[in-house]
Short mmCIF file of C-alpha atoms in Angstrom, two decimals:
data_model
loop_
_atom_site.label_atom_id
_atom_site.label_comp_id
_atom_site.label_asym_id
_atom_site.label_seq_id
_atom_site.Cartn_x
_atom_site.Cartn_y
_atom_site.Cartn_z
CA UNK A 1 -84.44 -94.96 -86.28
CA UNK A 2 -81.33 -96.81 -87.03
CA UNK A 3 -79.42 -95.18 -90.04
CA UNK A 4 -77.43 -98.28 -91.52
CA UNK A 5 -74.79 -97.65 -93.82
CA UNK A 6 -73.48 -100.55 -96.42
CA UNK A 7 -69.45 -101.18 -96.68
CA UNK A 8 -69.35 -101.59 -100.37
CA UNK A 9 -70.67 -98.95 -102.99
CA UNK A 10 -70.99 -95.29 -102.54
CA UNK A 11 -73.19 -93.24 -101.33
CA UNK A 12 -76.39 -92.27 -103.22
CA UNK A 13 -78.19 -88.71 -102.32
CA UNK A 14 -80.96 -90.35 -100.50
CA UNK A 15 -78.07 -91.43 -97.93
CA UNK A 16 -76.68 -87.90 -97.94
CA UNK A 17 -80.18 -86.32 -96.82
CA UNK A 18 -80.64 -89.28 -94.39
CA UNK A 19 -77.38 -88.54 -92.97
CA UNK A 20 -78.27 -84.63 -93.26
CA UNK A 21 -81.86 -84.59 -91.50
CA UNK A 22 -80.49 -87.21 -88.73
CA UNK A 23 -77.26 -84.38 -88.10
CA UNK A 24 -80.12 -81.54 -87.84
CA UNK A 25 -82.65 -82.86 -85.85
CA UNK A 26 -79.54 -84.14 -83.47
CA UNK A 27 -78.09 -80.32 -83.18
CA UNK A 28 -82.03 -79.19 -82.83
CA UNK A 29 -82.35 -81.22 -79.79
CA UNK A 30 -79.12 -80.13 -78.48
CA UNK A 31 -79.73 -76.80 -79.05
CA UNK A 32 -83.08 -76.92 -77.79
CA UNK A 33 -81.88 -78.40 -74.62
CA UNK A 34 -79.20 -75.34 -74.49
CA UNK A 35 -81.81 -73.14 -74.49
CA UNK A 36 -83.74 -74.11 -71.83
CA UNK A 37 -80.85 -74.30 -69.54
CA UNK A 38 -80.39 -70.31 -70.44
CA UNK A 39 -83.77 -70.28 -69.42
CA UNK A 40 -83.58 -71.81 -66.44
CA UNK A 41 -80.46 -69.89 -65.12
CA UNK A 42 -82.36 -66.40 -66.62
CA UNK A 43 -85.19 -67.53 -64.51
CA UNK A 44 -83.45 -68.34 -61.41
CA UNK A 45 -81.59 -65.28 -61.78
CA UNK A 46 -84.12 -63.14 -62.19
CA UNK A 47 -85.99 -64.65 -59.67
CA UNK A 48 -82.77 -63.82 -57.12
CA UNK A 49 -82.76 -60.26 -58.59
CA UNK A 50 -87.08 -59.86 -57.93
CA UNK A 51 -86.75 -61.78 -54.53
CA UNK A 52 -83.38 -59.25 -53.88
CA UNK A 53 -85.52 -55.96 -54.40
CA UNK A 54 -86.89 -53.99 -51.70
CA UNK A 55 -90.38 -53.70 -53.88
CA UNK A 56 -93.14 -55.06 -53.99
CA UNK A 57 -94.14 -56.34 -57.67
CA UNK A 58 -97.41 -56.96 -59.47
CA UNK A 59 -98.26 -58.12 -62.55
CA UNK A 60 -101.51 -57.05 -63.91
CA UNK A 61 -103.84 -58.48 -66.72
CA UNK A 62 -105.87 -56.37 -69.34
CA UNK A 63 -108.99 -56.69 -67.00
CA UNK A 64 -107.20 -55.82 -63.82
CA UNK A 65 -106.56 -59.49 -62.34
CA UNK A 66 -103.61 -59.22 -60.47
CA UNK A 67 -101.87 -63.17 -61.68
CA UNK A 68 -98.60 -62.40 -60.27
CA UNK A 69 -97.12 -61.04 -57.15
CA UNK A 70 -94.11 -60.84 -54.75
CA UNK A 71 -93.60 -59.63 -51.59
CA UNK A 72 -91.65 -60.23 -48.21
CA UNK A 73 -93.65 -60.37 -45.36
CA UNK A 74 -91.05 -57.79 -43.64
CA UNK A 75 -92.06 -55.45 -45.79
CA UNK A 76 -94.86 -52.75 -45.06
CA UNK A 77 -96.60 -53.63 -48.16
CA UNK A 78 -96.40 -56.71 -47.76
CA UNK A 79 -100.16 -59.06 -47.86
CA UNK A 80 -100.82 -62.64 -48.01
CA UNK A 81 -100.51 -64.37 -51.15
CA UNK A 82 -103.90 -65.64 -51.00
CA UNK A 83 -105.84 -62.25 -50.59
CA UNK A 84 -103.34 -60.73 -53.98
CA UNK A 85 -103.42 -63.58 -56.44
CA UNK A 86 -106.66 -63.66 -58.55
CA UNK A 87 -108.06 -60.96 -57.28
CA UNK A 88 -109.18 -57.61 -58.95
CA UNK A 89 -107.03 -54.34 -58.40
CA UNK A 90 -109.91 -53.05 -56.58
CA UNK A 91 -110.91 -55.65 -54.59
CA UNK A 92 -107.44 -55.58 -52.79
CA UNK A 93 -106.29 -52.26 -53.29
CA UNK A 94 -109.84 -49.99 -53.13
CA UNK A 95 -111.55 -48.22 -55.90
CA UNK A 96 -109.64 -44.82 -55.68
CA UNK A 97 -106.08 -46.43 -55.66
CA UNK A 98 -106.77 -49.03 -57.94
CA UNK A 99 -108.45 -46.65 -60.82
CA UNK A 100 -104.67 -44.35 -60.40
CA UNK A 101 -103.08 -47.85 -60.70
CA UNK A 102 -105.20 -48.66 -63.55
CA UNK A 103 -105.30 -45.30 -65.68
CA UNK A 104 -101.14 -45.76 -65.47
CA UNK A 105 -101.31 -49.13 -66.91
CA UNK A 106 -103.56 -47.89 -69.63
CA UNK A 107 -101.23 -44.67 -70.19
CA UNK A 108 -98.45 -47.12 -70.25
CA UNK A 109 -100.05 -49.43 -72.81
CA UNK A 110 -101.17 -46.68 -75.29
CA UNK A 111 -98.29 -44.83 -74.68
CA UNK A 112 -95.28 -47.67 -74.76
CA UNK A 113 -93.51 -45.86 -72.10
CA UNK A 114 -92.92 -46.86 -67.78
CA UNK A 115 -95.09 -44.11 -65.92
CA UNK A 116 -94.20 -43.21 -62.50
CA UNK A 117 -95.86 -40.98 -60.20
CA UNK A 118 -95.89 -40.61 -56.36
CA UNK A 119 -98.22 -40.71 -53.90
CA UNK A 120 -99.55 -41.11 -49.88
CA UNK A 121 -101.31 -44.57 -49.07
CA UNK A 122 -102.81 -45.75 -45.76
CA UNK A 123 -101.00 -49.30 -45.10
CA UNK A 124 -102.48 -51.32 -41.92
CA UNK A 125 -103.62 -47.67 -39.96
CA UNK A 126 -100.05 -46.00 -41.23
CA UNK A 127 -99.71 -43.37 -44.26
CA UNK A 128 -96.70 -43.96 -46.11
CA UNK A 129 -95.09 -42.48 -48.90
CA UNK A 130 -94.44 -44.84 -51.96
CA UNK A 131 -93.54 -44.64 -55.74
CA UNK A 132 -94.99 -46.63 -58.21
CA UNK A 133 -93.71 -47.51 -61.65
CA UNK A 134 -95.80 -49.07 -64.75
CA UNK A 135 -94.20 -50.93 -67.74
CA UNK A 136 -96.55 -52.55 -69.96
CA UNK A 137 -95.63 -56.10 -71.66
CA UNK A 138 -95.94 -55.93 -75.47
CA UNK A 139 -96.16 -59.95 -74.90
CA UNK A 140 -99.28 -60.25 -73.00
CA UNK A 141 -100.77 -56.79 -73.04
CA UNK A 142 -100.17 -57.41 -68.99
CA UNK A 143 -98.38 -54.92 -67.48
CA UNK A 144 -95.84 -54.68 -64.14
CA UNK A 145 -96.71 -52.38 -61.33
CA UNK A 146 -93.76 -52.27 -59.04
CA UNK A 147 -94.19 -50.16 -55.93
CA UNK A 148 -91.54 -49.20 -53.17
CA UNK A 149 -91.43 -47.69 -50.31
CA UNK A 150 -90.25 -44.09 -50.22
CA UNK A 151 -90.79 -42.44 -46.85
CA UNK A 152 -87.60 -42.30 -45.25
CA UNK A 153 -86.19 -41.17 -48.91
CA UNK A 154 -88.83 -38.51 -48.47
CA UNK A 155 -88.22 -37.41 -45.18
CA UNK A 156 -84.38 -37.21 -45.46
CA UNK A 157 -85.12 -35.07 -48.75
CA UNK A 158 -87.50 -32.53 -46.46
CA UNK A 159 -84.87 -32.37 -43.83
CA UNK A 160 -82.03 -31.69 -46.76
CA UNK A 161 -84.71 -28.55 -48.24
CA UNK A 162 -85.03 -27.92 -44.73
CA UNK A 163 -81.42 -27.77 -43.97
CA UNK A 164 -81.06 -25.92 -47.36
CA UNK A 165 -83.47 -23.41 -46.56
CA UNK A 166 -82.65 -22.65 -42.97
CA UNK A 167 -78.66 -22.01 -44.43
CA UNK A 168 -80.33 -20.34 -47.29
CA UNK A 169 -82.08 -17.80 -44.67
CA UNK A 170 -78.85 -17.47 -42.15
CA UNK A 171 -76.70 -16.76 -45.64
CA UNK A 172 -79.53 -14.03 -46.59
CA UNK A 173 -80.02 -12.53 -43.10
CA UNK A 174 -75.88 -11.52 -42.81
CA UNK A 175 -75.17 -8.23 -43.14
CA UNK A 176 -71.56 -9.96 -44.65
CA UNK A 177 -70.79 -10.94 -47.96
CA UNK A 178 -70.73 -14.91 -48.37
CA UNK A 179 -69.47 -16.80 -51.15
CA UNK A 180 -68.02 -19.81 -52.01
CA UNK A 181 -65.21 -20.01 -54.60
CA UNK A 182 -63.40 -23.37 -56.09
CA UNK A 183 -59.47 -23.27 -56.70
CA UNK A 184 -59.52 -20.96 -59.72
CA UNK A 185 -61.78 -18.15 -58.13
CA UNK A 186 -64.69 -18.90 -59.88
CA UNK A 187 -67.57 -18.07 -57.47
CA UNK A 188 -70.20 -21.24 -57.03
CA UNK A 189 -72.27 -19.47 -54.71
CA UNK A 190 -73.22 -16.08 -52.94
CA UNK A 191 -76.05 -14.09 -51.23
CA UNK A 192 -77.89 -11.35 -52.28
CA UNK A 193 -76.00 -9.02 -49.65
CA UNK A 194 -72.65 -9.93 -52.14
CA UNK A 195 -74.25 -9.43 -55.25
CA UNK A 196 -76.71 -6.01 -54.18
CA UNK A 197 -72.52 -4.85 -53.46
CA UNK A 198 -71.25 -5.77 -56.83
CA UNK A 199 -73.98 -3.97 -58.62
CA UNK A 200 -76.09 -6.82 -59.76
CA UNK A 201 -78.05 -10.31 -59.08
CA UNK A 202 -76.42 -13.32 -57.61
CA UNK A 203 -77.16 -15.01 -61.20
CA UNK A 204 -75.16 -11.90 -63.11
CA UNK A 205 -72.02 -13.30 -60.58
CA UNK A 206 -72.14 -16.87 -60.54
CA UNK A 207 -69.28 -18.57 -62.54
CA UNK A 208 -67.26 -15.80 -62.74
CA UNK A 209 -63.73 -15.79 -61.34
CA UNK A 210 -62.48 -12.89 -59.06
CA UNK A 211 -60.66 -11.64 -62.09
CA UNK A 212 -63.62 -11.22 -64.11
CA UNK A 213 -65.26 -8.81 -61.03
CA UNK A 214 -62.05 -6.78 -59.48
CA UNK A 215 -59.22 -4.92 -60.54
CA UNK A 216 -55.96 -7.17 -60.99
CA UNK A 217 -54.29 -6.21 -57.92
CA UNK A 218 -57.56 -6.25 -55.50
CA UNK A 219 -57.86 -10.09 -57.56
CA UNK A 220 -54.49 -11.42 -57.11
CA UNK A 221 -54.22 -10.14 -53.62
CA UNK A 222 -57.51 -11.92 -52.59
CA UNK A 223 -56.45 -15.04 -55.06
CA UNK A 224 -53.68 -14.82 -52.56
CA UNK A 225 -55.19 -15.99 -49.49
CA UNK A 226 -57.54 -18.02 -51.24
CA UNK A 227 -54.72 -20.19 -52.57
CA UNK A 228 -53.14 -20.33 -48.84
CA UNK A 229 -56.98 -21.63 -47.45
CA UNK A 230 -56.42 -24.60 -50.19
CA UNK A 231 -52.93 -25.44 -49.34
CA UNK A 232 -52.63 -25.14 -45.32
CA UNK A 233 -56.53 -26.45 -44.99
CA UNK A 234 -57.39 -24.06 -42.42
CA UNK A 235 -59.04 -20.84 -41.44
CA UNK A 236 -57.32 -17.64 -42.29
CA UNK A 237 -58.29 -14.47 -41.71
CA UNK A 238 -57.36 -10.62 -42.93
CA UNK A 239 -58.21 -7.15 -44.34
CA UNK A 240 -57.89 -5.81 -47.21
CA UNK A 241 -59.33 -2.97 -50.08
CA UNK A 242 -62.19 -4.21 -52.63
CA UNK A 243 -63.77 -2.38 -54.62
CA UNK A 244 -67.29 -1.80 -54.51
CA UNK A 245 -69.28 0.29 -56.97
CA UNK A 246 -66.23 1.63 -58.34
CA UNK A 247 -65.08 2.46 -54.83
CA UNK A 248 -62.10 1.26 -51.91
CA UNK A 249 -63.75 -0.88 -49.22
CA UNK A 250 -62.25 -2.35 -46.16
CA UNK A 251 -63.34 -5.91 -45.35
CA UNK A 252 -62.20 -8.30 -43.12
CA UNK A 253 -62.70 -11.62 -44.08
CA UNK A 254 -62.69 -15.21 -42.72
CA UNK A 255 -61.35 -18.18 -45.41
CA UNK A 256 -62.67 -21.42 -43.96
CA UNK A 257 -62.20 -24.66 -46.54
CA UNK A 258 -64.99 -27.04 -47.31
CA UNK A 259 -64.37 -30.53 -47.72
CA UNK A 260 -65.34 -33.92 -49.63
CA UNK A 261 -65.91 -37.07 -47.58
CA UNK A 262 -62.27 -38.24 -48.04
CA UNK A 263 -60.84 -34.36 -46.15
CA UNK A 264 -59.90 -33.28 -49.23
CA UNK A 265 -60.33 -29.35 -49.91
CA UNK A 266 -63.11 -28.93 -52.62
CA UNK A 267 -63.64 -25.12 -51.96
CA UNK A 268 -63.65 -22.03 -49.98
CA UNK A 269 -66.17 -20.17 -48.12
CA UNK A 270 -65.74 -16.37 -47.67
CA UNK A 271 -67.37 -14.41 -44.85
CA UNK A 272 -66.21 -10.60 -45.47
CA UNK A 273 -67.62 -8.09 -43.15
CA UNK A 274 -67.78 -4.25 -44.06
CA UNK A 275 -65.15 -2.55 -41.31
CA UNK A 276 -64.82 0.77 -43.76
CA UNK A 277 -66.42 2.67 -41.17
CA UNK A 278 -64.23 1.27 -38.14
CA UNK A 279 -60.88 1.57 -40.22
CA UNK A 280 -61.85 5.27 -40.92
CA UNK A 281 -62.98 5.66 -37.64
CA UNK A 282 -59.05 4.29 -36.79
CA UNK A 283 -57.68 6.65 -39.20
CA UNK A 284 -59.78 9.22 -37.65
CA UNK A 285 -58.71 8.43 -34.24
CA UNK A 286 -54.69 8.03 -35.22
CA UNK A 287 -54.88 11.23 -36.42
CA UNK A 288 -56.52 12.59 -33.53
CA UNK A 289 -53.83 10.86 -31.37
CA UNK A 290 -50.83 12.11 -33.17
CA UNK A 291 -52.06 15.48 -33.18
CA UNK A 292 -52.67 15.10 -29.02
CA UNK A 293 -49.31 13.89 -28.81
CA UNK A 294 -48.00 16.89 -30.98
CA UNK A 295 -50.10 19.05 -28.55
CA UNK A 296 -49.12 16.87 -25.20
CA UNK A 297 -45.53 17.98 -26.71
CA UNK A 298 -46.25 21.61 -27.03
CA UNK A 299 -47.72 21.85 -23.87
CA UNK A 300 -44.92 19.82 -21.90
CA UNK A 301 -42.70 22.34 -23.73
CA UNK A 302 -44.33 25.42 -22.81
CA UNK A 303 -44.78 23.84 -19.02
CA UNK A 304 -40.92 22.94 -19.16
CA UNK A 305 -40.25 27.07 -20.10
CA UNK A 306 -42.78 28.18 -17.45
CA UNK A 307 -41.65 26.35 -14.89
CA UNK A 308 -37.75 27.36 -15.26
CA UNK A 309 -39.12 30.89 -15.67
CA UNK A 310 -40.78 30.33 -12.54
CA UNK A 311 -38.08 28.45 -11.04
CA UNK A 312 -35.90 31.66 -12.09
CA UNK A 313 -38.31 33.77 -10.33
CA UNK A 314 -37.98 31.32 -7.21
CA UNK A 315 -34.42 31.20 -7.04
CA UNK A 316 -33.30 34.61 -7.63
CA UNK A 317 -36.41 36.85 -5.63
CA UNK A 318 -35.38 39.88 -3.94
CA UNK A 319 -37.17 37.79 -1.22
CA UNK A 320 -36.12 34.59 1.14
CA UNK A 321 -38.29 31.33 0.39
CA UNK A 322 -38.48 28.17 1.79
CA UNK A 323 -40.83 25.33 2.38
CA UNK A 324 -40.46 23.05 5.42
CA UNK A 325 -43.02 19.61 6.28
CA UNK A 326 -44.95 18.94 8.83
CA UNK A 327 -41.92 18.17 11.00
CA UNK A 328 -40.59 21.56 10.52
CA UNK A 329 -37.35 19.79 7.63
CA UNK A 330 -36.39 21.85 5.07
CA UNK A 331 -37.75 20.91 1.91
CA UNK A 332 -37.20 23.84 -0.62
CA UNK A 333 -35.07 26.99 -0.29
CA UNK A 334 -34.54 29.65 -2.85
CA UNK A 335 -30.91 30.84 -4.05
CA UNK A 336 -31.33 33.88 -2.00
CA UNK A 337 -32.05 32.56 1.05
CA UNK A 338 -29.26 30.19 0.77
CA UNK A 339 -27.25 33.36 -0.30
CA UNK A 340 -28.06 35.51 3.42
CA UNK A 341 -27.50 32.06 5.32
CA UNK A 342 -24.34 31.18 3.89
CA UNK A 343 -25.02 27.66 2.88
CA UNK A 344 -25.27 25.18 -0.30
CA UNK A 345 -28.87 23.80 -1.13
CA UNK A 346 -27.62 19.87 -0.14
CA UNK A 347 -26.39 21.07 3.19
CA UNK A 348 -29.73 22.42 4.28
CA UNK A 349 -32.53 20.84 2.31
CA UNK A 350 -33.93 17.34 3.46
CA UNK A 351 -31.45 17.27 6.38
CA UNK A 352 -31.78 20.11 8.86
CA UNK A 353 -34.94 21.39 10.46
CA UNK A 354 -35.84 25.14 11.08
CA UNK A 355 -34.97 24.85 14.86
CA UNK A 356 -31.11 24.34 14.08
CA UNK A 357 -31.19 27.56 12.19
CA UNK A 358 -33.02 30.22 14.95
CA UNK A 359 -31.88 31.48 17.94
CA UNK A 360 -33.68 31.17 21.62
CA UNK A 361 -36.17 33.53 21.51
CA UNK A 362 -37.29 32.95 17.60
CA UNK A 363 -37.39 28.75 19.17
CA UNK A 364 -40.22 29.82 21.53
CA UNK A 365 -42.08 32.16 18.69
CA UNK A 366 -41.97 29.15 16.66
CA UNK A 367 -43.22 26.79 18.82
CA UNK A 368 -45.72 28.99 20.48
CA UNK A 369 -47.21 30.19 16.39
CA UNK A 370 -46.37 26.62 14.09
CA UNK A 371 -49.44 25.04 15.43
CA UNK A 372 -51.60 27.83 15.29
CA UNK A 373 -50.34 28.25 11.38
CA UNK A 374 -51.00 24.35 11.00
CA UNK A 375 -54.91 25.46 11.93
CA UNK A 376 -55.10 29.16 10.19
CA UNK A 377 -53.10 28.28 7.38
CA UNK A 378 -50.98 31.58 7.22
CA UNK A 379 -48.54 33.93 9.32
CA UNK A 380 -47.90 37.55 8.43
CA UNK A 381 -44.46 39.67 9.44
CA UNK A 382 -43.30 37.08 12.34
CA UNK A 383 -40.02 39.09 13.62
CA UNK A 384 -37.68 36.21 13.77
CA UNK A 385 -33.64 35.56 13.50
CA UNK A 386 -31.92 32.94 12.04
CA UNK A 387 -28.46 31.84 12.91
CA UNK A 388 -26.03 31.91 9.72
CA UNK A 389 -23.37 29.45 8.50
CA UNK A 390 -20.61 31.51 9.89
CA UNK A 391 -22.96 32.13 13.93
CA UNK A 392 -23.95 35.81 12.96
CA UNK A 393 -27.77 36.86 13.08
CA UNK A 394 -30.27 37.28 10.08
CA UNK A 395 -32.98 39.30 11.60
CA UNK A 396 -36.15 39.06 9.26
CA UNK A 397 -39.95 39.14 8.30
CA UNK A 398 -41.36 35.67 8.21
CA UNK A 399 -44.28 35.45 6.34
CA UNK A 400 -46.09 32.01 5.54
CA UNK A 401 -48.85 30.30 3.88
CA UNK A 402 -49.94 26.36 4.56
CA UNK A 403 -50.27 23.96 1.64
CA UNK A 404 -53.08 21.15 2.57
CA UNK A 405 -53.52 17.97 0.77
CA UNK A 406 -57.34 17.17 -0.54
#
């Protein structure tokens, strides 16, 4: 209606409320008109959100009439509208899935709570792996069912356990102690192999920092290289003493750093291998090898004395020796001989042959016995003279013996 207001007088109550219940019933229709554009945008929004999601979505009644549903037909649950909408649970689903579906709605209802559970389904000849989530409406009594798919999920999880396990069996089978330690030494993981050393379980160890399990200086010095694998980002390798059981150990062990996905080092894994038995064996073995070269020492020693003894013997015989090759040059000669012949060792040895040295008919001996001596391999008491330095005549005694080569 028309409110219509007078220009003389004032204004009495009834104008007042008039004025009052015409200013309400205005803001009620704005406000009313407000809210159902919230609605609207909430619906469309929603709608976007539900259309977005990679589920598919059912709404369920109290008597299991399925009055609401969404799905894409590129999805593997996807089924026509017209075989979902209307229709009981069973009817579309089958007896056995649709009483799980329907003891979850009713465990939702009484319960006020989502229930989720998991589950294999056979969709158009293929078995699938889905999850399926109930919320009940406290509204309607209706309740949501929203299912997704789950079978990649599932099979990247069984490859990850798989993966886990496999490295879980490799890090169990190693003879070598394996662990992983973050920046302050604090172990986040290690085999049984490292904790059966330390005296305990792998659960005793966990969390603890080097410090916590080793002397100081057996810590710092493996802190040491730690703190190097953080800062160069590489693989370093080296040997040092732990202690295991209350006792030195030599390990040598490989620091290789573990990253995030931006390269950044997050931690350190150590691979230590027992080599207490090889650097004994070392010890063992430099010991042995110092002692042969004392006794390689001794013995050169002793040969060095023997042989000038023997040399002595050589040189200063009551006897003549010398050696000659096989074409008949002096090689050796003792002081002696040198001594009856009248000459110095470099004028005679390596540059004159026996021949220069004997006269005619000790020439023809020779010749006629050397190659009989090169078969026989001795002479005994050959009469023969040599010619000295100054032309007089050494008669003598030669007596030989043949050296042969293997």
């Amino acid at each position: 209606g028309v409110l219509e207001i007078g220009s003389e007088g004032e204004f009495t109550q009834a104008d007042t409320d008039r004025v009052q219940k015409m200013t309400n019933q205005i803001m009620s229709s704005f406000m009313r008109k407000r809210a159902e554009e919230n609605l609207a945008i909430n619906e469309r929004r929603y709608k976007t959100i539900v259309e977005a999601m990679p589920d598919l979505l059912v709404r369920i009644s109290t008597d299991g009439t399925i009055v609401d549903y969404n799905a894409k037909p590129w999805r593997k649950l996807f089924a026509p509208v017209e075989t979902v909408l209307g229709k009981k649970t069973e009817d579309v689903t089958g007896p056995d899935l649709a009483n799980k579906i329907l003891a979850a709605v009713k465990e939702a209802r009484e319960q006020n709570k989502m229930i989720s559970y998991e589950e294999k389904i056979e969709v158009n000849g293929d078995s699938i792996e889905v999850e399926t989530r109930v919320v009940s409406s406290n509204e309607d009594a209706s309740a949501v069912v929203i299912v997704r798919d789950i079978t990649e999920q599932k099979a990247l999880q069984r490859e990850v356990i798989k993966g886990e396990e496999q490295y879980r069996v490799l890090m169990e089978s190693l003879e070598s102690v394996v662990a992983v330690v973050d920046q302050e030494s604090r172990f986040l993981f290690m085999n049984e192999n490292s904790a059966l050393q330390l005296g305990g379980k792998v659960s005793d160890f966990l969390g603890k920092t080097m410090f916590d399990l080793f002397p100081p200086s057996v810590a710092e010095a493996q802190f040491h290289h730690v703190k190097m694998a953080f800062q160069n980002n590489k693989v370093g390798v080296f040997e040092s003493i732990s202690m295991v059981n209350q006792k030195p150990v030599w390990y040598r062990t490989y620091l290789v750093p573990i990253h995030d996905e931006e390269g950044n080092v997050i931690s350190v894994l150590i691979n230590s291998t027992d080599i207490d038995d090889i650097k004994r064996s070392q010890t063992k073995l430099e010991e042995l090898n110092h002692s042969l070269e004392e006794l390689n020492r001794s013995l050169e020693e002793r040969v060095r004395q023997r042989t000038q003894e023997y040399q002595d013997l050589y040189n200063n015989a009551p006897t003549g020796y010398h050696s000659l090759d096989t074409q008949d040059l002096f090689i050796l000669m003792n002081d002696t001989e040198l001594k009856w012949l009248g000459y110095e060792r470099d004028e005679l040895v390596g540059k004159r042959h026996i021949f220069e040295l004997l006269d005619d008919e000790s020439k023809e001996k020779f010749k006629e016995n050397f190659p009989r001596f090169l078969k026989t391999g001795s002479i005994n008491n050959l009469e023969m003279n040599f010619i000295r330095k100054d032309g007089s005549i050494l008669p003598t005694f030669v007596t030989a013996t043949a050296i042969f080569d293997a």
